[in-house]
Amino acid sequence: MKYEHILNYAAEAGFTLCGVARARVLAGHAPWFEAGLEASGEGVLPYLAREWRRRLDPSTLLADARTVIVCALAYDGFSPVETDAGRVSAHRRNGDYHPGVKAMLREVSERLRAENPPLRAKVCCDTSAILEKAWAVEAGLGWQGRNTLLVNPMHGSFLLLGVIVLDAECDRYDEPFSGVGCGSCRRCEEACPTGALRDRTVDTGRCISALTIERSRKGLPAEPINGWVSGCDECQTACPHNLRRVRLGALPLPPRPFP
Ligand code: SF4
Ligand code: SF4
């Protein structure tokens, strides 16, 4: 499978960034994941705790996994939607992004499958048991910030992530990200209105985004928390890597018409 083709297909599907990592068990991420579960206790996302070690190994999603492609779509995170009930996070501006990003990932995987039979592929966007942000770091796209999100040096953290796991080798792989990362910055922790961020983990029982989105998933009526009725962008709008994009005039991004 050709690395250059992967990058071209991802760009042609509309992704802002794409990186390619060699599949392996991400054993080094176990302590971080465990710390996140501990921080959340009986938090709102109990499914994360179930058989969580499976999430470290992409072969549990696709037998004989060899390659993990990570794609990212940048969006304008400084445009929350003001509704009568409260603010809606910018990434939910056009409703649920998952079907659109999944369709883009499928476009990439179908082109690769057509070119490399009998290639098998598993497309993941947020709901599969895989550590998408950790794989983005493995694929060289950035670092996992104190806000726990992927931060790319150029594009910041307003990124929607998607992953494709494949059972064939690629002719080249990206190096894991090895830059400076957050350094001494703690602006996201300071900006969080509920104190949900600590030691690079998020307490999902306190996080407004987790709480409000989980309520809507369960079909419960929207109840604003700190003015937010769906999602929360405060730790991201405080991040200097996102603010720099505004200074550089990289915003607003062109609207992305989801398929
Ligand atoms: S999304 Fe909001 S509540 Fe959750 S960690 Fe970020 S700032 Fe805190
Ligand atoms: S605000 Fe600072 S600490 Fe938080 S993710 Fe951005 S760079 Fe890292």
Short mmCIF file of C-alpha atoms and ligand atoms in Angstrom, two decimals, residues 143-149 151 157 181-189 197 200 235-236 238-242, ligand 2:
data_model
loop_
_atom_site.label_atom_id
_atom_site.label_comp_id
_atom_site.label_asym_id
_atom_site.label_seq_id
_atom_site.Cartn_x
_atom_site.Cartn_y
_atom_site.Cartn_z
CA TRP A 143 0.38 15.89 20.95
CA GLN A 144 -2.30 15.19 23.50
CA GLY A 145 -2.68 18.47 25.37
CA ARG A 146 -3.65 19.20 28.96
CA ASN A 147 -7.19 19.58 27.64
CA THR A 148 -6.78 15.85 26.74
CA LEU A 149 -7.43 16.62 23.05
CA VAL A 151 -3.28 19.60 19.51
CA SER A 157 -7.30 21.38 18.67
CA GLY A 181 3.76 20.02 23.40
CA CYS A 182 2.06 22.15 26.06
CA GLY A 183 5.24 23.16 27.91
CA SER A 184 4.37 25.17 31.03
CA CYS A 185 1.00 26.38 29.67
CA ARG A 186 -2.06 25.60 31.80
CA ARG A 187 -4.59 27.91 30.23
CA CYS A 188 -7.14 25.19 29.49
CA GLU A 189 -7.12 24.00 33.10
CA LEU A 197 -9.15 19.07 33.88
CA ARG A 200 -3.91 15.67 31.54
CA CYS A 235 -10.84 24.84 27.35
CA GLN A 236 -10.24 25.02 23.61
CA ALA A 238 -8.41 29.46 25.76
CA CYS A 239 -5.64 27.47 24.03
CA PRO A 240 -2.91 29.63 22.46
CA HIS A 241 -2.60 27.19 19.56
CA ASN A 242 -6.22 27.85 18.61
S1 SF4 B 2 -4.26 25.58 26.62
FE1 SF4 B 2 -2.06 25.26 26.96
S2 SF4 B 2 -2.00 23.46 28.29
FE2 SF4 B 2 -4.03 23.49 27.37
S3 SF4 B 2 -3.88 22.21 25.53
FE3 SF4 B 2 -3.49 24.34 24.90
S4 SF4 B 2 -1.24 24.52 25.00
FE4 SF4 B 2 -1.79 22.71 26.19
#
